[in-house]
mmCIF file of C-alpha atoms in Angstrom:
data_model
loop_
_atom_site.group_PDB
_atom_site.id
_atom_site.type_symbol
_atom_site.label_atom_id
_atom_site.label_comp_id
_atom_site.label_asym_id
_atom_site.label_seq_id
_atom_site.Cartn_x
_atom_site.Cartn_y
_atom_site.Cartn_z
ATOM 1 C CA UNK E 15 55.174 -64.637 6.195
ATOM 2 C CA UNK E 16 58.762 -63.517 6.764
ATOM 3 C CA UNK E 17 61.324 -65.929 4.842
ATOM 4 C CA UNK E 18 64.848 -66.113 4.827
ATOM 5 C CA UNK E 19 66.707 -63.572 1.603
ATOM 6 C CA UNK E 20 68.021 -66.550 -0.612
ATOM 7 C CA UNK E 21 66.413 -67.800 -3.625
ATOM 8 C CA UNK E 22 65.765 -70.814 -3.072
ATOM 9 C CA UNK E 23 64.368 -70.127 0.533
ATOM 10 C CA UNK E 24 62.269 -67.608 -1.028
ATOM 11 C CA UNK E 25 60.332 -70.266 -3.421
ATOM 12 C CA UNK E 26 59.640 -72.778 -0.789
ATOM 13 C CA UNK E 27 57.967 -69.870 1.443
ATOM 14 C CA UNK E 28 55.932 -68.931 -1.669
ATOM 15 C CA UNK E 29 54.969 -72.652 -1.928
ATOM 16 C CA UNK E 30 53.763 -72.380 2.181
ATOM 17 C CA UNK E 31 52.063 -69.037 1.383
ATOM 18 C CA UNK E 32 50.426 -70.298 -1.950
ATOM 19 C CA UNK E 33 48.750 -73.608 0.870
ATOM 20 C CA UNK E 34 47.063 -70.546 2.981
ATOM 21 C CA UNK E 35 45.918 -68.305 0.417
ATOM 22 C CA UNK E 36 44.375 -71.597 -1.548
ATOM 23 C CA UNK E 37 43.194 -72.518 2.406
ATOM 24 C CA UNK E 38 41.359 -68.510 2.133
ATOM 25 C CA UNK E 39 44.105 -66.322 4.162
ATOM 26 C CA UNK E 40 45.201 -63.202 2.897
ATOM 27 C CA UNK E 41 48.986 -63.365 2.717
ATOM 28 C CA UNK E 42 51.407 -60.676 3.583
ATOM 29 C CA UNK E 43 55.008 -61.685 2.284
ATOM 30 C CA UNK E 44 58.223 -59.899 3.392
ATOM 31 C CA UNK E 45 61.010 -60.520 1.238
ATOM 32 C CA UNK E 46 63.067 -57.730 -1.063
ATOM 33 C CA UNK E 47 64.032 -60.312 -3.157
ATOM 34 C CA UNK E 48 60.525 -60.833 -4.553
ATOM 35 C CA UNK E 49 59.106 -57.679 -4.051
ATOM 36 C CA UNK E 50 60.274 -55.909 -7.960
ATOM 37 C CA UNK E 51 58.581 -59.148 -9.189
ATOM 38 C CA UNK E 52 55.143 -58.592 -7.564
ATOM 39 C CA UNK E 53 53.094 -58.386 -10.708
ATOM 40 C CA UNK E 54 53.531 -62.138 -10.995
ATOM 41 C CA UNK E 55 52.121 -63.006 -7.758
ATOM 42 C CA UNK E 56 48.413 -60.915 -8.139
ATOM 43 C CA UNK E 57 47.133 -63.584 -5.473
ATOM 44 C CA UNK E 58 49.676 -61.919 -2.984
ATOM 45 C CA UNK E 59 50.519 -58.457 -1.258
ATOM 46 C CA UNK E 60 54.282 -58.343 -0.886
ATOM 47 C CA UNK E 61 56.180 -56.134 0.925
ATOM 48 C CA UNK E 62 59.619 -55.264 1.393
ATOM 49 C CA UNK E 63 61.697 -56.456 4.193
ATOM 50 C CA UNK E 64 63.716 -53.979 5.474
ATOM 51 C CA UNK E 65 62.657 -52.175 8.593
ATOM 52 C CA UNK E 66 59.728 -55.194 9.147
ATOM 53 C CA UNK E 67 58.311 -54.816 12.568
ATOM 54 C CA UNK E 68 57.835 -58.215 13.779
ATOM 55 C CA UNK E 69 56.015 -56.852 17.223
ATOM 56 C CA UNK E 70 53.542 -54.749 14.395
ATOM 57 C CA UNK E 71 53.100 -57.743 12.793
ATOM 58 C CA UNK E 72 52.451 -60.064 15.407
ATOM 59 C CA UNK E 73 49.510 -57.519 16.664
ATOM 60 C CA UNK E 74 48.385 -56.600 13.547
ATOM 61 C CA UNK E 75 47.927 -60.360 12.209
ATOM 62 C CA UNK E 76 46.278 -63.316 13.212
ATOM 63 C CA UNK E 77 48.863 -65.582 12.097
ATOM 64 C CA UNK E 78 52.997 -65.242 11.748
ATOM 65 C CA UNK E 79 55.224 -68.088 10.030
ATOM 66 C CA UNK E 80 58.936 -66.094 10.121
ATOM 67 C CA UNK E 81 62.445 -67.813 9.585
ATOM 68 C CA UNK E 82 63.813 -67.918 12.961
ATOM 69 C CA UNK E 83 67.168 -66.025 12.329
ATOM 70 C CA UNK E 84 64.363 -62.760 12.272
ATOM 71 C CA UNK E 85 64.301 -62.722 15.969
ATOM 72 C CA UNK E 86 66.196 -59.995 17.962
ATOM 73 C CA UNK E 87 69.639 -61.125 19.697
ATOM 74 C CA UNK E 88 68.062 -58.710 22.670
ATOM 75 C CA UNK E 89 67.484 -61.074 25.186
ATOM 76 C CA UNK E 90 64.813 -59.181 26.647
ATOM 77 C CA UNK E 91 63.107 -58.174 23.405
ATOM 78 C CA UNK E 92 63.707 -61.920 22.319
ATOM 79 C CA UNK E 93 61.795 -62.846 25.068
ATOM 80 C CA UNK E 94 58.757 -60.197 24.271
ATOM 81 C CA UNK E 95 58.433 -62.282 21.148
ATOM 82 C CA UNK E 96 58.649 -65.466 22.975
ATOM 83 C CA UNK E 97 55.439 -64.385 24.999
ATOM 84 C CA UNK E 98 53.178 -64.303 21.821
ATOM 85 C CA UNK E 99 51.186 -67.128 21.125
ATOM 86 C CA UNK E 100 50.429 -66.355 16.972
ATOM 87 C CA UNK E 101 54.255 -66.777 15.717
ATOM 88 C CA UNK E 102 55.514 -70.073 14.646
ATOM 89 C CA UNK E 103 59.357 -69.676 13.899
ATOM 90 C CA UNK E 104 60.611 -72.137 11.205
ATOM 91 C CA UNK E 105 63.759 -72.912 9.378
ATOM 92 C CA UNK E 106 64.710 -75.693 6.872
ATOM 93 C CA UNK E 107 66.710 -77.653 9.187
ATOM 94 C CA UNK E 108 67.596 -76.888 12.606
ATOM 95 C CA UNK E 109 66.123 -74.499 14.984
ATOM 96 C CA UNK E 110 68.988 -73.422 17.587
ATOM 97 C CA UNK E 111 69.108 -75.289 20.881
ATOM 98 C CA UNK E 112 70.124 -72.226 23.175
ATOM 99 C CA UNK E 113 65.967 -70.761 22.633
ATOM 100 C CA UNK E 114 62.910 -72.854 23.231
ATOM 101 C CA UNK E 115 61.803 -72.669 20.050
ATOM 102 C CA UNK E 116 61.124 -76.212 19.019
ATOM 103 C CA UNK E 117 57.608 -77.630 19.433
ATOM 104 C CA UNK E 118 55.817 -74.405 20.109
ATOM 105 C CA UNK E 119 52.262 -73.978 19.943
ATOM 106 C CA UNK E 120 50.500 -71.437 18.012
ATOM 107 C CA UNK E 121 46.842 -70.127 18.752
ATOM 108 C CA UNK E 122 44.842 -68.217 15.831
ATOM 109 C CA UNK E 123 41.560 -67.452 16.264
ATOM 110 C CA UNK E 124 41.335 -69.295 19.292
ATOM 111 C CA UNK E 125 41.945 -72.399 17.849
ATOM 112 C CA UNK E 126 45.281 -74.239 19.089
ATOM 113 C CA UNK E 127 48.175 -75.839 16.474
ATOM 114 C CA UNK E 128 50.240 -78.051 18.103
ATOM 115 C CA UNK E 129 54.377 -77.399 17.508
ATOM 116 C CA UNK E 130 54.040 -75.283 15.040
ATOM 117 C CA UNK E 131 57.519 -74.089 15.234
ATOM 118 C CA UNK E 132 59.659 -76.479 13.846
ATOM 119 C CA UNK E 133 62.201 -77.502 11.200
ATOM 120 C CA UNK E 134 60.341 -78.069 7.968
ATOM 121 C CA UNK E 135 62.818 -81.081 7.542
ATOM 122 C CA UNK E 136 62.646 -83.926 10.448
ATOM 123 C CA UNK E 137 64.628 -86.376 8.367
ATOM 124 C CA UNK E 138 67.232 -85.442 5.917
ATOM 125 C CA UNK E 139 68.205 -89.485 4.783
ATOM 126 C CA UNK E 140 64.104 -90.074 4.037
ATOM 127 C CA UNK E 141 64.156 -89.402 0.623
ATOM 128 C CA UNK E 142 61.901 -86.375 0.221
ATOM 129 C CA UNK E 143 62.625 -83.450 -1.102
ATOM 130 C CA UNK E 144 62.192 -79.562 0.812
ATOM 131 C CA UNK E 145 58.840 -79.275 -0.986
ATOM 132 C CA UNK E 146 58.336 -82.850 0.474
ATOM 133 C CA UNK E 147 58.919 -81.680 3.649
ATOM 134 C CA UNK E 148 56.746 -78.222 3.474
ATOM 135 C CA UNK E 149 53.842 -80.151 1.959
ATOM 136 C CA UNK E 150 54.205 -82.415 5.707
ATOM 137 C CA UNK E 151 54.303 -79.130 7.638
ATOM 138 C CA UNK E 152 51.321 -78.054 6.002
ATOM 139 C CA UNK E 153 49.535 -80.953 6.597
ATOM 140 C CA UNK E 154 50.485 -82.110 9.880
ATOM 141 C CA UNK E 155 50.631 -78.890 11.562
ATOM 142 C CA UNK E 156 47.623 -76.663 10.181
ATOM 143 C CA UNK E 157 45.365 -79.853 8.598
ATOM 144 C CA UNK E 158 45.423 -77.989 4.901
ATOM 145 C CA UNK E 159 45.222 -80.175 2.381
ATOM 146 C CA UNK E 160 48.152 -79.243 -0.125
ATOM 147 C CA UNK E 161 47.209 -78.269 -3.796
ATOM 148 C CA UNK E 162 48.908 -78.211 -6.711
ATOM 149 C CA UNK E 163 50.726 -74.902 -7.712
ATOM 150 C CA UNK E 164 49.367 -74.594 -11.089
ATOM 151 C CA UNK E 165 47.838 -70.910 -10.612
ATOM 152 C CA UNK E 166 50.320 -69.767 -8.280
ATOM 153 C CA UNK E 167 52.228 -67.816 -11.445
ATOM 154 C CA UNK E 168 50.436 -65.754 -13.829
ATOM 155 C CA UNK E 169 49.558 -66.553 -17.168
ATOM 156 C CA UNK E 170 52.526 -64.617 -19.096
ATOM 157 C CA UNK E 171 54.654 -66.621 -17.475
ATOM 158 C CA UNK E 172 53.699 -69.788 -18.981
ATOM 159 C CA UNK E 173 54.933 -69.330 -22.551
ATOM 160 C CA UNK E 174 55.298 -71.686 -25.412
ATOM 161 C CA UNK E 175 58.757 -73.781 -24.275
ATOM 162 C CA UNK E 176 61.378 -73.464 -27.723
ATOM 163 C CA UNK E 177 65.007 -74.296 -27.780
ATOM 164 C CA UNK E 178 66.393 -72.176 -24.892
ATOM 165 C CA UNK E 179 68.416 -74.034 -22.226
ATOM 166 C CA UNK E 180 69.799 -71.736 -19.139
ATOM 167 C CA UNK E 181 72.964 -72.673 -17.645
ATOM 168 C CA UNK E 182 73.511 -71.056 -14.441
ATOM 169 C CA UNK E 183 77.510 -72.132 -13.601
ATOM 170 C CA UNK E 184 77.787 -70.489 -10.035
ATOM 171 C CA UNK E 185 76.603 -70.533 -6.754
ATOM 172 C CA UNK E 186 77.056 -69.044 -3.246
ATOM 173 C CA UNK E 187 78.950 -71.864 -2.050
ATOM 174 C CA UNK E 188 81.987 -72.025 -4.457
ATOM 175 C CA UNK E 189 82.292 -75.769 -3.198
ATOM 176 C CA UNK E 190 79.146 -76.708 -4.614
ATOM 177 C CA UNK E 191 79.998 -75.822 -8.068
ATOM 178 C CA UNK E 192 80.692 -77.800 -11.000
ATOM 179 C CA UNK E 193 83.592 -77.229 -12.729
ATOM 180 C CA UNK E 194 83.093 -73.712 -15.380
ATOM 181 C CA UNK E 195 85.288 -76.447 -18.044
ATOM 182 C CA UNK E 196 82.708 -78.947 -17.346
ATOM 183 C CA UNK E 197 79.583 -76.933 -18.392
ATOM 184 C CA UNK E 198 81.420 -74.805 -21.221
ATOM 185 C CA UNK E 199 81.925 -78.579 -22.601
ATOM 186 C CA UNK E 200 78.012 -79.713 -21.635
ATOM 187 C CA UNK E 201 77.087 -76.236 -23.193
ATOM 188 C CA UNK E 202 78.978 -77.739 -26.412
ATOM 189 C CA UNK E 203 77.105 -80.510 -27.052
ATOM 190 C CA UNK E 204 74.108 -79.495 -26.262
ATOM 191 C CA UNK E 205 74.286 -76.670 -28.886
ATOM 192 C CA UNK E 206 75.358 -79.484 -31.549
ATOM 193 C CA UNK E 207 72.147 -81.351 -30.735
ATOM 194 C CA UNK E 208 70.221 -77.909 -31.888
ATOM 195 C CA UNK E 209 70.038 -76.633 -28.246
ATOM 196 C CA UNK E 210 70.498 -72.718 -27.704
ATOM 197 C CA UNK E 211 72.566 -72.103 -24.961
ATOM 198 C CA UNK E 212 72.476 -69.539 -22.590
ATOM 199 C CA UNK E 213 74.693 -68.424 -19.523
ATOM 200 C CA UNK E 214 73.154 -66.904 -16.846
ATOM 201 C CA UNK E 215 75.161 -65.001 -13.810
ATOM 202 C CA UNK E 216 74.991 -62.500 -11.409
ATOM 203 C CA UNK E 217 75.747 -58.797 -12.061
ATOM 204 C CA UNK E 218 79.073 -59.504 -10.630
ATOM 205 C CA UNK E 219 80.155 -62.251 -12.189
ATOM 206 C CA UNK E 220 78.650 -61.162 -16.027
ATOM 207 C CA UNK E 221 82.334 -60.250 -17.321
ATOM 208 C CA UNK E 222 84.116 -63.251 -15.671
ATOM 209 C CA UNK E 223 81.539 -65.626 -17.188
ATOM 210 C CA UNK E 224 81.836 -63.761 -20.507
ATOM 211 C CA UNK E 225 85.799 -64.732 -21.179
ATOM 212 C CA UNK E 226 84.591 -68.555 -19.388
ATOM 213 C CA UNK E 227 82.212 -68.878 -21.863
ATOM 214 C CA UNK E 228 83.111 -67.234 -24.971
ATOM 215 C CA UNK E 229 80.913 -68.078 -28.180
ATOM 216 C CA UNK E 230 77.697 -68.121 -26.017
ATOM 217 C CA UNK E 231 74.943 -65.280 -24.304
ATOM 218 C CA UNK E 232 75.529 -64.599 -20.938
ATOM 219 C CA UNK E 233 72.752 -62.730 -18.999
ATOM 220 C CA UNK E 234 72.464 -60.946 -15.364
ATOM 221 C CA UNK E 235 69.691 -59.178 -14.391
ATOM 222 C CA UNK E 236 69.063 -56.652 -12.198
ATOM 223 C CA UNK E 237 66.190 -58.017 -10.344
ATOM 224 C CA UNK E 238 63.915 -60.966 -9.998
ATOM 225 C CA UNK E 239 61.002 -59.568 -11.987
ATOM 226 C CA UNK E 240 63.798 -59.339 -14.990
ATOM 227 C CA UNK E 241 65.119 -62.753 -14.517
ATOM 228 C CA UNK E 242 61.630 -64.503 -13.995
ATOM 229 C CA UNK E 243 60.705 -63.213 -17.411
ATOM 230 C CA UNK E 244 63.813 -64.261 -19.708
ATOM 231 C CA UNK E 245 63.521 -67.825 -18.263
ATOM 232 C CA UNK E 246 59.269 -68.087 -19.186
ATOM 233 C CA UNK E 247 59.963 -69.586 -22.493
ATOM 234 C CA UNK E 248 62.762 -71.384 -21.703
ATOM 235 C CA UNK E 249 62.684 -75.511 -21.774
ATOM 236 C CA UNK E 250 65.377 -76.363 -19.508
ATOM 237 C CA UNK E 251 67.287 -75.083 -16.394
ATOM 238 C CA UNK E 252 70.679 -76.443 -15.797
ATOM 239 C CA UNK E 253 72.400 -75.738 -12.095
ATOM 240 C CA UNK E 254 74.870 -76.383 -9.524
ATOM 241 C CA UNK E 255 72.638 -77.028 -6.056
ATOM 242 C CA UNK E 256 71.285 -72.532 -5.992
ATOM 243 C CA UNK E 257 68.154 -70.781 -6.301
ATOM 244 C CA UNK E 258 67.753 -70.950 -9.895
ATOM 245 C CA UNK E 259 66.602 -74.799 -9.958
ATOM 246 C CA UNK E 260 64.121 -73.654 -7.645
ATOM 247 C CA UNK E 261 62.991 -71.218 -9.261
ATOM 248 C CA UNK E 262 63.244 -73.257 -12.558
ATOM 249 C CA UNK E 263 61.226 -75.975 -11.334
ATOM 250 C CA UNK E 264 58.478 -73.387 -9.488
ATOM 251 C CA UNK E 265 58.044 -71.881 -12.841
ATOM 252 C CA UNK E 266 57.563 -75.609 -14.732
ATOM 253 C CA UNK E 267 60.699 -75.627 -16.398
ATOM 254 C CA UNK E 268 62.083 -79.309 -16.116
ATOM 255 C CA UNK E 269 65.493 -78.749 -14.390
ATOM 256 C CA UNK E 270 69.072 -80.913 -14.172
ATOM 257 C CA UNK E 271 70.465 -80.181 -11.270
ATOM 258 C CA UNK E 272 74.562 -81.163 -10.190
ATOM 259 C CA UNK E 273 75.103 -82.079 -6.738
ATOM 260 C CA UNK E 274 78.190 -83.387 -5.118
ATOM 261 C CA UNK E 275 76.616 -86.184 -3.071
ATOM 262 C CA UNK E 276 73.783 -87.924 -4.094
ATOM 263 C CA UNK E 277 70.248 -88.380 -6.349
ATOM 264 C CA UNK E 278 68.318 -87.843 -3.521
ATOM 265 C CA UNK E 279 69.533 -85.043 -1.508
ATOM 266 C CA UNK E 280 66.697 -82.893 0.000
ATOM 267 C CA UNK E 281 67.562 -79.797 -1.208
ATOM 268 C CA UNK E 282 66.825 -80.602 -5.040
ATOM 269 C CA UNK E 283 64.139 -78.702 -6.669
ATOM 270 C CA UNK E 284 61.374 -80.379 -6.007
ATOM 271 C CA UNK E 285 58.474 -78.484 -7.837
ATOM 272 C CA UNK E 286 57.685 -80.555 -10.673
ATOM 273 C CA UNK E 287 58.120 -84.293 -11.501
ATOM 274 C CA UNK E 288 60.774 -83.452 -14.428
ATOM 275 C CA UNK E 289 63.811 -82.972 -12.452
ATOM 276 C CA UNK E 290 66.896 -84.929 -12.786
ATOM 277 C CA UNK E 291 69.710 -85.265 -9.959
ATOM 278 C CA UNK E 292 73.277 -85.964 -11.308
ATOM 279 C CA UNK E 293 75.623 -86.706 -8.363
ATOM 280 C CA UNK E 294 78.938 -88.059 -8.800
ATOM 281 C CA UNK E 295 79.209 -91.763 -9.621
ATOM 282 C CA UNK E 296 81.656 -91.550 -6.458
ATOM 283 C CA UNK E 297 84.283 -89.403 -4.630
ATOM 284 C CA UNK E 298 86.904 -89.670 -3.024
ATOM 285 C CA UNK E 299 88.725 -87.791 -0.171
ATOM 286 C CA UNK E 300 92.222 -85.718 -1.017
ATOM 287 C CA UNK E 301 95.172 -84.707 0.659
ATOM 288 C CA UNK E 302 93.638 -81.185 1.688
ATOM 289 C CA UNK E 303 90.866 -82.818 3.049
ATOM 290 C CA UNK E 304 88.561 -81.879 0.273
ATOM 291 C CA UNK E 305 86.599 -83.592 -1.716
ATOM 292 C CA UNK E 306 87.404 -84.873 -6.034
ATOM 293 C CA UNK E 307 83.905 -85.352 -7.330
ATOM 294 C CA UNK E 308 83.292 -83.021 -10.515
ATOM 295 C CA UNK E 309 85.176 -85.345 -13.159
ATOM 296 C CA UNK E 310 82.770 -88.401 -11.562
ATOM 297 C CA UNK E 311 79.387 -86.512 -12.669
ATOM 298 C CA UNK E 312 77.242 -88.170 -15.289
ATOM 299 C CA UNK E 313 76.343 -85.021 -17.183
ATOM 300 C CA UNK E 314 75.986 -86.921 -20.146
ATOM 301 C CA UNK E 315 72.678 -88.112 -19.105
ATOM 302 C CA UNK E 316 71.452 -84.164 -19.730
ATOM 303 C CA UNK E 317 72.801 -84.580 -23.260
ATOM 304 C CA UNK E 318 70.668 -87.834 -23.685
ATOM 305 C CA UNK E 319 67.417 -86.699 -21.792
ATOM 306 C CA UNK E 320 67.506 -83.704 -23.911
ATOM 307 C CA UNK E 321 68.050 -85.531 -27.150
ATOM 308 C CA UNK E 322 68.372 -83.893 -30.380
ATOM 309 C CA UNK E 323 65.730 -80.394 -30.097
ATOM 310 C CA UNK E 324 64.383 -81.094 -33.605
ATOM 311 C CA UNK E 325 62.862 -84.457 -32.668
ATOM 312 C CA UNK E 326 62.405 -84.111 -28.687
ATOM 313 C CA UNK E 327 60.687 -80.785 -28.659
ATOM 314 C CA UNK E 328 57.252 -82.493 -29.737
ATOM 315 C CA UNK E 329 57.542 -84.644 -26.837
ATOM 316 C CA UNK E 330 58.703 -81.919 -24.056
ATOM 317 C CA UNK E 331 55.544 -81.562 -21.538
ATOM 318 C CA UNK E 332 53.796 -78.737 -21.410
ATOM 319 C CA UNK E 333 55.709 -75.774 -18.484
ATOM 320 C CA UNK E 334 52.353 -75.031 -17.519
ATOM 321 C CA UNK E 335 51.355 -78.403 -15.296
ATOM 322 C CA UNK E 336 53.419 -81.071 -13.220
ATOM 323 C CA UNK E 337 53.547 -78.480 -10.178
#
């Protein structure tokens, strides 16, 4: 299996890789981003990505799933990899029109699976979720049942939850964001309802978050592994729509996630069943053409699902189940 780099790719691949292992394969994942955090994955042999040689691969296994954006711009070596028969290309969306990659079959072990390169998601104004829609692939495409992902992490990573709530205020997409005001106020009031706040960053942005946030921890971490580990006793992940909801809800953690358009939007984690979507109550368009939505979002609503930690943390479900 060769994902895309981001995060949140990277947890939805795990998801598809955690269906064939469960199914009996033996997985091989490619990704750098996941590769320092190994020792939480003992169920899978992962590699890092640079220098992967899709030919090798594609001779040396019976079965390929790789993000299409892999393939060579070499029209002629494109092509090599267009003659194999065990390499389903996949993306979340949209596969590009100019190569025949949609609806491709793929033949392991002699047996045939119909358009098995596709976009995971068919139907972005359905309702379901990416985890929704990789569940469906799964199904539809190889006829594996899906399980739950209850085993997929190892044991030290499903601590006792206490009163530690991650903020994580930034995101690739700047545009996504919710205002760094906005959750210095959230983190506020949470912390006067017993909550301990934590800011959590990139390496890059730990000294700008720092004077944003004074009065509260921020963390970056150097690697996955690191990161994974200071968020297994956490309760709560809060987000703009980035990797670490994803990686929240994969790990149990019941996540809030801020989006600029609506509830249902199929990114949102989708892991677990105690996830909450707060989009803006509405928006409106501005004279730059952009968009005025963070003032609109309910983030209230964390403050009262969260309640008061003293009397709510009896009643907070266990991070282990709900996958």
């Amino acid at each position: 299996m060769v994902p895309p780099k981001k995060l949140g790719d990277v947890t939805l691949y795990l998801h598809l890789a955690w269906q064939f292992h469960q199914a009996g394969a033996q997985v091989r994942f490619f990704s750098n981003l996941l590769f320092p955090a190994q020792g939480f994955f003992n169920w899978l042999q992962i590699e890092r990505l640079e220098g992967v040689n899709l030919h090798a691969l594609v001779d040396g296994c019976d079965l390929v799933i790789a993000y299409f954006n892999h393939l060579t711009n070499d029209p002629v070596e494109c092509k090599s990899f267009l003659d194999k028969n065990n390499i389903a290309y996949v993306t979340a969306k949209k596969l590009p029109k100019n190569i025949p990659l949609v609806g491709r079959d793929v033949t392991v072990a002699g047996q045939c699976f119909k358009a098995a390169s596709m976009p995971f998601c068919l139907d972005s104004r359905a309702g379901l979720s990416m985890r929704d829609w990789v569940d469906r692939y799964v199904e539809t495409v190889y006829g594996i049942p899906v399980s739950d992902s209850l085993d997929m992490l190892c044991p030290s990573l499903r601590g006792k939850a206490g009163n530690r709530v991650l903020i994580f205020p930034t995101s690739p997409n700047s545009k996504k964001n919710y205002s760094a005001s906005g959750f210095r106020r959230l983190a506020l009031s949470l912390r006067k309802h017993g909550w301990q706040i934590e800011i959590i960053g990139l390496p890059c942005e730990h000294d700008e978050l720092k004077s944003l946030f004074t009065g509260f921890p921020v963390f970056s971490f150097t690697d996955l592994r690191e990161l994974m580990a200071h968020m297994a006793s956490a309760t709560a992940v809060i987000a703009n729509d980035s990797g670490g909801g994803h990686l929240g809800s994969m790990m149990g953690l019941r996540t809030f996630t801020i989006a600029r358009r609506h509830e249902r939007f199929v990114w949102r984690p989708g892991f677990n069943a105690s996830g909450m979507v707060l989009a803006p109550r509405f928006r409106f368009k501005w004279l730059n053409g952009g968009y005025i939505w963070r003032p609109f979002v309910p983030v209230g609503r964390i403050v009262d699902s969260l309640g008061n930690y003293e009397t709510s943390s009896a009643a907070l479900p266990k991070q282990a189940g709900g996958y």
